[in-house]
Amino acid sequence: VVSETHLFSPTFLITSRFGLQRLDYGNATAGDHTVGERAGTVDVFPLYHGQDVIPPISIAGYASLSQGLAYYGPQYLLSWIVDGHKISGSHSFDFGGSIVRTTFKTDNQSGTQEQFNTTQTSNFVAGTGFALASFMLGLPDSAGRVIGSSEGDYYGNAYSIYFQDNWRVTPKLTVNLGLRWDYASPMINSIGSGTFIY
């Protein structure tokens, strides 16, 4: 943060500030990222943002196997804020405003999955079949895969402006009058794979 207060006169001053905040949550998947290659899933599921991944694989009666990838960041918040104060007779005026620009990138490997159950190895006889055998034969009950990009590269601005009059009508009565306007524009995805988010 950088801030400066300028005193124009004993009854008038303005404070201006600029702030920069950076957040980066990075890759949301921990662990050994060579598991996908060693498990033999890389040929079926391509690299995701340059890293091997294992999409959710569900085998009925067994623990799920998954090593997906998600990231959020970096996110930047740039803020410009101005506050003024003016005293004039029995009035004390406060006024100012701000602009905050937010940008962030995000993506999440979602919608890609495989499910295996007993149906594929049951020969259509109820109560038979083996889900692990269905997996070993490569016969999923259902599978899904995202086509295209789910990546987001978002930006948006928030604006505010205010004015307040603290009016000392009498030594025993002070009236506070003020107005404030705030607007946060919808976040827009510059990649175009989504319209906007609030």
PDB file of C-alpha atoms in Angstrom:
ATOM      1  CA  VAL A   1       0.000   0.000   0.000  1.00  0.00           C
ATOM      2  CA  VAL A   2       1.134   3.526  -0.807  1.00  0.00           C
ATOM      3  CA  SER A   3      -0.668   6.424   0.854  1.00  0.00           C
ATOM      4  CA  GLU A   4      -0.303  10.185   0.783  1.00  0.00           C
ATOM      5  CA  THR A   5      -2.212  12.827   2.724  1.00  0.00           C
ATOM      6  CA  HIS A   6      -2.014  16.346   1.339  1.00  0.00           C
ATOM      7  CA  LEU A   7      -3.035  19.309   3.506  1.00  0.00           C
ATOM      8  CA  PHE A   8      -4.234  22.080   1.203  1.00  0.00           C
ATOM      9  CA  SER A   9      -5.245  24.338   4.091  1.00  0.00           C
ATOM     10  CA  PRO A  10      -6.021  23.972   7.808  1.00  0.00           C
ATOM     11  CA  THR A  11      -9.634  23.105   6.803  1.00  0.00           C
ATOM     12  CA  PHE A  12      -9.083  20.961   3.708  1.00  0.00           C
ATOM     13  CA  LEU A  13      -7.155  17.738   3.183  1.00  0.00           C
ATOM     14  CA  ILE A  14      -7.168  14.807   0.771  1.00  0.00           C
ATOM     15  CA  THR A  15      -5.785  11.310   1.327  1.00  0.00           C
ATOM     16  CA  SER A  16      -5.066   9.110  -1.663  1.00  0.00           C
ATOM     17  CA  ARG A  17      -4.069   5.448  -1.524  1.00  0.00           C
ATOM     18  CA  PHE A  18      -3.011   2.765  -3.955  1.00  0.00           C
ATOM     19  CA  GLY A  19      -2.997  -0.891  -2.951  1.00  0.00           C
ATOM     20  CA  LEU A  20      -1.906  -4.112  -4.610  1.00  0.00           C
ATOM     21  CA  GLN A  21      -2.783  -7.547  -3.300  1.00  0.00           C
ATOM     22  CA  ARG A  22      -1.705 -10.817  -4.909  1.00  0.00           C
ATOM     23  CA  LEU A  23      -3.111 -14.228  -3.989  1.00  0.00           C
ATOM     24  CA  ASP A  24      -2.004 -17.491  -5.548  1.00  0.00           C
ATOM     25  CA  TYR A  25      -3.479 -20.735  -4.286  1.00  0.00           C
ATOM     26  CA  GLY A  26      -1.633 -22.599  -7.007  1.00  0.00           C
ATOM     27  CA  ASN A  27      -2.210 -26.233  -7.834  1.00  0.00           C
ATOM     28  CA  ALA A  28      -4.919 -27.766  -5.635  1.00  0.00           C
ATOM     29  CA  THR A  29      -3.690 -31.341  -6.178  1.00  0.00           C
ATOM     30  CA  ALA A  30      -1.036 -32.695  -3.870  1.00  0.00           C
ATOM     31  CA  GLY A  31       0.952 -35.896  -4.056  1.00  0.00           C
ATOM     32  CA  ASP A  32       3.059 -37.637  -6.651  1.00  0.00           C
ATOM     33  CA  HIS A  33       2.182 -36.357 -10.118  1.00  0.00           C
ATOM     34  CA  THR A  34       3.886 -39.298 -11.844  1.00  0.00           C
ATOM     35  CA  VAL A  35       1.167 -41.700 -10.662  1.00  0.00           C
ATOM     36  CA  GLY A  36      -0.823 -41.161 -13.873  1.00  0.00           C
ATOM     37  CA  GLU A  37       2.088 -42.250 -16.033  1.00  0.00           C
ATOM     38  CA  ARG A  38       2.889 -45.246 -13.859  1.00  0.00           C
ATOM     39  CA  ALA A  39      -0.781 -46.290 -13.741  1.00  0.00           C
ATOM     40  CA  GLY A  40      -1.012 -46.265 -17.532  1.00  0.00           C
ATOM     41  CA  THR A  41      -3.746 -43.639 -17.740  1.00  0.00           C
ATOM     42  CA  VAL A  42      -1.705 -41.006 -19.580  1.00  0.00           C
ATOM     43  CA  ASP A  43      -2.443 -42.520 -22.994  1.00  0.00           C
ATOM     44  CA  VAL A  44      -6.179 -42.278 -22.376  1.00  0.00           C
ATOM     45  CA  PHE A  45      -6.281 -38.981 -20.481  1.00  0.00           C
ATOM     46  CA  PRO A  46      -3.937 -36.343 -21.900  1.00  0.00           C
ATOM     47  CA  LEU A  47      -1.905 -33.871 -19.903  1.00  0.00           C
ATOM     48  CA  TYR A  48      -3.922 -31.210 -18.122  1.00  0.00           C
ATOM     49  CA  HIS A  49      -2.067 -27.884 -17.985  1.00  0.00           C
ATOM     50  CA  GLY A  50       1.154 -29.807 -18.531  1.00  0.00           C
ATOM     51  CA  GLN A  51       0.640 -32.347 -15.742  1.00  0.00           C
ATOM     52  CA  ASP A  52      -0.326 -36.008 -15.684  1.00  0.00           C
ATOM     53  CA  VAL A  53      -3.750 -36.598 -14.182  1.00  0.00           C
ATOM     54  CA  ILE A  54      -5.998 -39.502 -13.236  1.00  0.00           C
ATOM     55  CA  PRO A  55      -9.662 -38.588 -13.553  1.00  0.00           C
ATOM     56  CA  PRO A  56     -12.117 -40.037 -11.031  1.00  0.00           C
ATOM     57  CA  ILE A  57     -12.345 -43.794 -11.586  1.00  0.00           C
ATOM     58  CA  SER A  58     -15.078 -45.511  -9.589  1.00  0.00           C
ATOM     59  CA  ILE A  59     -15.165 -49.309  -9.221  1.00  0.00           C
ATOM     60  CA  ALA A  60     -18.189 -50.586  -7.301  1.00  0.00           C
ATOM     61  CA  GLY A  61     -17.091 -52.076  -3.957  1.00  0.00           C
ATOM     62  CA  TYR A  62     -13.621 -50.473  -4.051  1.00  0.00           C
ATOM     63  CA  ALA A  63     -12.119 -47.152  -3.049  1.00  0.00           C
ATOM     64  CA  SER A  64     -12.144 -44.562  -5.813  1.00  0.00           C
ATOM     65  CA  LEU A  65      -8.992 -43.655  -7.676  1.00  0.00           C
ATOM     66  CA  SER A  66      -8.444 -40.039  -8.652  1.00  0.00           C
ATOM     67  CA  GLN A  67      -5.737 -37.472  -8.999  1.00  0.00           C
ATOM     68  CA  GLY A  68      -7.270 -34.549 -10.809  1.00  0.00           C
ATOM     69  CA  LEU A  69      -6.021 -31.021 -11.088  1.00  0.00           C
ATOM     70  CA  ALA A  70      -7.440 -27.633 -10.182  1.00  0.00           C
ATOM     71  CA  TYR A  71      -5.899 -24.223  -9.709  1.00  0.00           C
ATOM     72  CA  TYR A  72      -6.982 -20.780  -8.611  1.00  0.00           C
ATOM     73  CA  GLY A  73      -4.684 -17.890  -9.160  1.00  0.00           C
ATOM     74  CA  PRO A  74      -2.905 -15.771  -9.363  1.00  0.00           C
ATOM     75  CA  GLN A  75      -5.511 -13.236  -8.292  1.00  0.00           C
ATOM     76  CA  TYR A  76      -4.719  -9.530  -8.260  1.00  0.00           C
ATOM     77  CA  LEU A  77      -6.646  -6.757  -6.539  1.00  0.00           C
ATOM     78  CA  LEU A  78      -5.601  -3.235  -7.526  1.00  0.00           C
ATOM     79  CA  SER A  79      -7.295  -0.480  -5.567  1.00  0.00           C
ATOM     80  CA  TRP A  80      -7.295   3.284  -5.939  1.00  0.00           C
ATOM     81  CA  ILE A  81      -8.959   5.181  -3.075  1.00  0.00           C
ATOM     82  CA  VAL A  82      -9.394   8.914  -2.487  1.00  0.00           C
ATOM     83  CA  ASP A  83     -10.895  10.451   0.668  1.00  0.00           C
ATOM     84  CA  GLY A  84     -11.368  14.176   1.264  1.00  0.00           C
ATOM     85  CA  HIS A  85     -12.297  16.251   4.288  1.00  0.00           C
ATOM     86  CA  LYS A  86     -13.385  19.895   4.277  1.00  0.00           C
ATOM     87  CA  ILE A  87     -14.564  22.083   7.153  1.00  0.00           C
ATOM     88  CA  SER A  88     -16.683  25.110   6.326  1.00  0.00           C
ATOM     89  CA  GLY A  89     -18.379  26.962   9.161  1.00  0.00           C
ATOM     90  CA  SER A  90     -20.735  24.575  10.955  1.00  0.00           C
ATOM     91  CA  HIS A  91     -20.343  21.948   8.189  1.00  0.00           C
ATOM     92  CA  SER A  92     -17.807  19.160   8.028  1.00  0.00           C
ATOM     93  CA  PHE A  93     -17.802  17.481   4.608  1.00  0.00           C
ATOM     94  CA  ASP A  94     -16.403  14.023   3.859  1.00  0.00           C
ATOM     95  CA  PHE A  95     -16.235  12.785   0.282  1.00  0.00           C
ATOM     96  CA  GLY A  96     -14.354  10.362  -1.896  1.00  0.00           C
ATOM     97  CA  GLY A  97     -14.473   7.174  -3.871  1.00  0.00           C
ATOM     98  CA  SER A  98     -12.608   4.104  -5.016  1.00  0.00           C
ATOM     99  CA  ILE A  99     -11.967   1.814  -7.945  1.00  0.00           C
ATOM    100  CA  VAL A 100     -10.982  -1.801  -7.300  1.00  0.00           C
ATOM    101  CA  ARG A 101      -9.914  -3.999 -10.221  1.00  0.00           C
ATOM    102  CA  THR A 102      -9.884  -7.760  -9.703  1.00  0.00           C
ATOM    103  CA  THR A 103      -8.295 -10.272 -12.056  1.00  0.00           C
ATOM    104  CA  PHE A 104      -7.850 -14.000 -11.571  1.00  0.00           C
ATOM    105  CA  LYS A 105      -7.287 -17.245 -13.440  1.00  0.00           C
ATOM    106  CA  THR A 106      -8.889 -20.549 -12.594  1.00  0.00           C
ATOM    107  CA  ASP A 107      -9.533 -23.980 -14.026  1.00  0.00           C
ATOM    108  CA  ASN A 108     -10.759 -27.280 -12.693  1.00  0.00           C
ATOM    109  CA  GLN A 109     -10.663 -30.675 -14.323  1.00  0.00           C
ATOM    110  CA  SER A 110     -14.317 -31.540 -13.978  1.00  0.00           C
ATOM    111  CA  GLY A 111     -16.776 -33.624 -15.948  1.00  0.00           C
ATOM    112  CA  THR A 112     -14.207 -36.306 -16.740  1.00  0.00           C
ATOM    113  CA  GLN A 113     -14.943 -39.645 -15.051  1.00  0.00           C
ATOM    114  CA  GLU A 114     -15.288 -43.415 -15.474  1.00  0.00           C
ATOM    115  CA  GLN A 115     -17.559 -45.764 -13.530  1.00  0.00           C
ATOM    116  CA  PHE A 116     -17.316 -49.545 -13.465  1.00  0.00           C
ATOM    117  CA  ASN A 117     -19.877 -51.924 -11.963  1.00  0.00           C
ATOM    118  CA  THR A 118     -20.967 -55.548 -12.241  1.00  0.00           C
ATOM    119  CA  THR A 119     -23.308 -55.184 -15.230  1.00  0.00           C
ATOM    120  CA  GLN A 120     -20.627 -55.554 -17.911  1.00  0.00           C
ATOM    121  CA  THR A 121     -19.433 -58.949 -16.597  1.00  0.00           C
ATOM    122  CA  SER A 122     -22.791 -60.340 -15.434  1.00  0.00           C
ATOM    123  CA  ASN A 123     -23.902 -61.751 -18.782  1.00  0.00           C
ATOM    124  CA  PHE A 124     -27.196 -59.993 -17.923  1.00  0.00           C
ATOM    125  CA  VAL A 125     -27.837 -62.338 -14.975  1.00  0.00           C
ATOM    126  CA  ALA A 126     -28.864 -60.413 -11.861  1.00  0.00           C
ATOM    127  CA  GLY A 127     -26.553 -60.749  -8.842  1.00  0.00           C
ATOM    128  CA  THR A 128     -23.565 -61.915 -10.870  1.00  0.00           C
ATOM    129  CA  GLY A 129     -20.623 -60.103 -12.397  1.00  0.00           C
ATOM    130  CA  PHE A 130     -17.598 -58.485 -10.824  1.00  0.00           C
ATOM    131  CA  ALA A 131     -16.871 -54.744 -10.962  1.00  0.00           C
ATOM    132  CA  LEU A 132     -13.093 -55.212 -10.793  1.00  0.00           C
ATOM    133  CA  ALA A 133     -13.313 -57.612 -13.752  1.00  0.00           C
ATOM    134  CA  SER A 134     -15.249 -54.964 -15.671  1.00  0.00           C
ATOM    135  CA  PHE A 135     -12.411 -52.538 -14.907  1.00  0.00           C
ATOM    136  CA  MET A 136      -9.689 -55.021 -15.934  1.00  0.00           C
ATOM    137  CA  LEU A 137     -11.507 -55.646 -19.217  1.00  0.00           C
ATOM    138  CA  GLY A 138     -11.834 -51.889 -19.815  1.00  0.00           C
ATOM    139  CA  LEU A 139     -15.644 -52.016 -19.924  1.00  0.00           C
ATOM    140  CA  PRO A 140     -17.005 -48.982 -18.058  1.00  0.00           C
ATOM    141  CA  ASP A 141     -20.661 -48.627 -17.171  1.00  0.00           C
ATOM    142  CA  SER A 142     -20.380 -44.918 -17.958  1.00  0.00           C
ATOM    143  CA  ALA A 143     -17.685 -42.462 -18.882  1.00  0.00           C
ATOM    144  CA  GLY A 144     -17.541 -38.765 -19.525  1.00  0.00           C
ATOM    145  CA  ARG A 145     -15.029 -36.278 -20.773  1.00  0.00           C
ATOM    146  CA  VAL A 146     -15.037 -32.504 -21.099  1.00  0.00           C
ATOM    147  CA  ILE A 147     -14.508 -31.254 -24.629  1.00  0.00           C
ATOM    148  CA  GLY A 148     -13.165 -27.742 -25.009  1.00  0.00           C
ATOM    149  CA  SER A 149     -11.869 -25.436 -22.319  1.00  0.00           C
ATOM    150  CA  SER A 150     -13.243 -24.782 -18.856  1.00  0.00           C
ATOM    151  CA  GLU A 151     -10.509 -22.254 -18.081  1.00  0.00           C
ATOM    152  CA  GLY A 152     -11.376 -18.838 -16.746  1.00  0.00           C
ATOM    153  CA  ASP A 153      -9.330 -15.662 -17.081  1.00  0.00           C
ATOM    154  CA  TYR A 154     -11.592 -13.171 -15.316  1.00  0.00           C
ATOM    155  CA  TYR A 155     -11.526  -9.448 -14.763  1.00  0.00           C
ATOM    156  CA  GLY A 156     -13.921  -6.875 -13.351  1.00  0.00           C
ATOM    157  CA  ASN A 157     -14.119  -3.530 -11.573  1.00  0.00           C
ATOM    158  CA  ALA A 158     -15.931  -2.270  -8.499  1.00  0.00           C
ATOM    159  CA  TYR A 159     -16.679   1.432  -8.097  1.00  0.00           C
ATOM    160  CA  SER A 160     -17.811   3.526  -5.136  1.00  0.00           C
ATOM    161  CA  ILE A 161     -18.383   7.202  -4.459  1.00  0.00           C
ATOM    162  CA  TYR A 162     -19.722   8.943  -1.371  1.00  0.00           C
ATOM    163  CA  PHE A 163     -20.513  12.350   0.121  1.00  0.00           C
ATOM    164  CA  GLN A 164     -21.380  13.164   3.726  1.00  0.00           C
ATOM    165  CA  ASP A 165     -22.202  16.407   5.541  1.00  0.00           C
ATOM    166  CA  ASN A 166     -21.865  16.524   9.318  1.00  0.00           C
ATOM    167  CA  TRP A 167     -23.791  19.698  10.091  1.00  0.00           C
ATOM    168  CA  ARG A 168     -23.653  21.118  13.584  1.00  0.00           C
ATOM    169  CA  VAL A 169     -26.990  22.899  13.656  1.00  0.00           C
ATOM    170  CA  THR A 170     -26.706  23.899  17.342  1.00  0.00           C
ATOM    171  CA  PRO A 171     -24.253  23.020  20.117  1.00  0.00           C
ATOM    172  CA  LYS A 172     -26.696  20.254  21.113  1.00  0.00           C
ATOM    173  CA  LEU A 173     -27.785  19.047  17.647  1.00  0.00           C
ATOM    174  CA  THR A 174     -25.675  17.619  14.813  1.00  0.00           C
ATOM    175  CA  VAL A 175     -27.275  16.299  11.621  1.00  0.00           C
ATOM    176  CA  ASN A 176     -25.479  13.706   9.488  1.00  0.00           C
ATOM    177  CA  LEU A 177     -26.558  13.596   5.846  1.00  0.00           C
ATOM    178  CA  GLY A 178     -24.921  11.446   3.232  1.00  0.00           C
ATOM    179  CA  LEU A 179     -25.127   9.503   0.013  1.00  0.00           C
ATOM    180  CA  ARG A 180     -23.118   6.530  -1.181  1.00  0.00           C
ATOM    181  CA  TRP A 181     -23.131   4.666  -4.495  1.00  0.00           C
ATOM    182  CA  ASP A 182     -21.453   1.283  -5.046  1.00  0.00           C
ATOM    183  CA  TYR A 183     -21.339  -0.807  -8.192  1.00  0.00           C
ATOM    184  CA  ALA A 184     -19.488  -4.060  -8.818  1.00  0.00           C
ATOM    185  CA  SER A 185     -19.493  -4.999 -12.489  1.00  0.00           C
ATOM    186  CA  PRO A 186     -19.889  -8.683 -13.405  1.00  0.00           C
ATOM    187  CA  MET A 187     -16.630 -10.567 -13.824  1.00  0.00           C
ATOM    188  CA  ILE A 188     -15.973 -11.214 -17.513  1.00  0.00           C
ATOM    189  CA  ASN A 189     -14.007 -14.175 -18.863  1.00  0.00           C
ATOM    190  CA  SER A 190     -11.544 -12.886 -21.465  1.00  0.00           C
ATOM    191  CA  ILE A 191     -11.155 -16.407 -22.886  1.00  0.00           C
ATOM    192  CA  GLY A 192     -14.848 -16.403 -23.711  1.00  0.00           C
ATOM    193  CA  SER A 193     -15.700 -19.865 -22.359  1.00  0.00           C
ATOM    194  CA  GLY A 194     -18.169 -18.303 -19.934  1.00  0.00           C
ATOM    195  CA  THR A 195     -20.198 -15.114 -20.003  1.00  0.00           C
ATOM    196  CA  PHE A 196     -19.578 -13.769 -16.524  1.00  0.00           C
ATOM    197  CA  ILE A 197     -19.758 -14.545 -12.826  1.00  0.00           C
ATOM    198  CA  TYR A 198     -20.889 -12.275 -10.014  1.00  0.00           C
TER     199      TYR A 198
END
